[in-house]
Amino acid sequence: MFEPVLLKNIDAPDGHLLSTYEAGGGYQALAKVLREHTPDEVVDLVKQSNLRGRGGAGFPTGMKWGFVPKRADKPKYLCCNADEGEPGTFKDRIIMESAPHQLVEGLAVSAYAIGAETAYVYVRGEYVKAIRRLEQAIAEAREKGYLGAGVLGSDFNFTIHIHCGAGAYICGEETAMLESLEGKRAQPRLKPPFPAVAGLYASPTVINNVETLACVPHIVMRGPHWFRAIGPDKSPGPKLYCVSGQVRKPGLYELPMGIPLRELVEHAGGPLPGRRIKAVIPGGVSAPVIAGDGLDVGMDFDSLAAAGSMLGSAGVIVIDDSTCMVKVATRIIEFFHHESCGKCTPCREGLNWVVKVLRRIESGEGAPGDLEQLEKLCKGIFGNTFCALGDGAAMGLRAALTHFRDEFVAHIEERRCPFH
Ligand SMILES: Cc1cc2nc3c(=O)[nH]c(=O)nc-3n(C[C@H](O)[C@H](O)[C@H](O)COP(=O)(O)O)c2cc1C
Ligand code: SF4
């Protein structure tokens, strides 16, 4: 029987308070690592757990921490990516609003492991309640000695700063986020050097997602084997799935990694009365769509990659047979076009062109050859851009063209949207 840990106190009215968190065993992981473990041992625990980053790419967390140089003549930084700009994704907001101490403790344990004394939490500016709750949690934790100079009487000093974003999706790309934190325009950096070696202020930096960091105290308290026993061995752990769209009970669900997509949709109440599920976007709009006959895929990094998609941010958008896929594809590409930072030509110019063709098809003014044109444009964008925004847009459109080609063709041949 699966036991939720990340959302354990999510419905408690005082779940955001220190007293509630402590009553459920909160901050014992921090006390334990300071008392019993060296920083390297904490890195090893996380490596053994096989925790993979929950922000989108699924990179192994312990391995990322291991890239930070042991000796450095500069301070090391921990940055928490709480930008959560991926459409369909709302898990980090719920953690910060309803259980912020889980993140504060995760930051403290993780900072101890990598040898950082300062952390920045880069929060999406629209998340006002989350920001207030996080500020309150940091103040409470400092008062109790979980943060500040000599945490819990040890020689570990730790400070957390909150930085509010201003509404640009690209700020979630980790190196653009570092630029923004440094007060510059948020545009991705050329890599290498990677942030672990030269990140914030050219210092060794680890960037992790909110959910990734929130898993860390549980791994310390319950052990890496507990974590690894949940879901597939190479992609394990409890997982937050944000289910939205045309289901009866949209919401945030904590379930094992690897659960079949079909079962997840059932948890969310299944399709609306009289409707059939036509497609699911499993990992936020950067993830290629899965057709309705592919719902048996496991919701983990490797299974979804094998099925031609991505777990991404686990923003699961369910689409039923009442919805036009040309409209879905157009709205998604309009989003990417609007959010393109403009640094590289294939993304800036390519998406501009793609949007024009898609809008033409959607309004019934498409021409023969438009679909081949779109495929050519996707080819020109994919693999030729500075960051993964361009890739995500091209992969998503390609998948829509592959699985729902008949709908695109119908728009062009009938010179109208068949769904109206
Ligand atoms: C355009 C773009 C937007 C991104 N937005 C986010 C985001 O909002 N939150 C996030 O955690 N990761 C986001 N990422 C992924 C981050 O670059 C990075 O991989 C992640 O924060 C690393 O944390 P993790 O290893 O814990 O997953 C984005 C990536 C790209 C390319
Ligand atoms: S792919 Fe797009 S968002 Fe990424 S750097 Fe290039 S222009 Fe900017």
Tab-separated table of C-alpha atoms in Angstrom, residues 11 109 293 312 364 372 396:
chain	number	residue	atom	x	y	z
A	11	ASP	CA	-5.161	19.294	3.824
A	109	VAL	CA	20.020	19.235	4.282
A	293	ASP	CA	-4.470	4.291	-27.305
A	312	GLY	CA	8.911	16.522	-17.708
A	364	GLY	CA	-9.584	27.269	-42.415
A	372	GLU	CA	5.221	19.624	-45.033
A	396	GLY	CA	5.367	18.719	-29.329
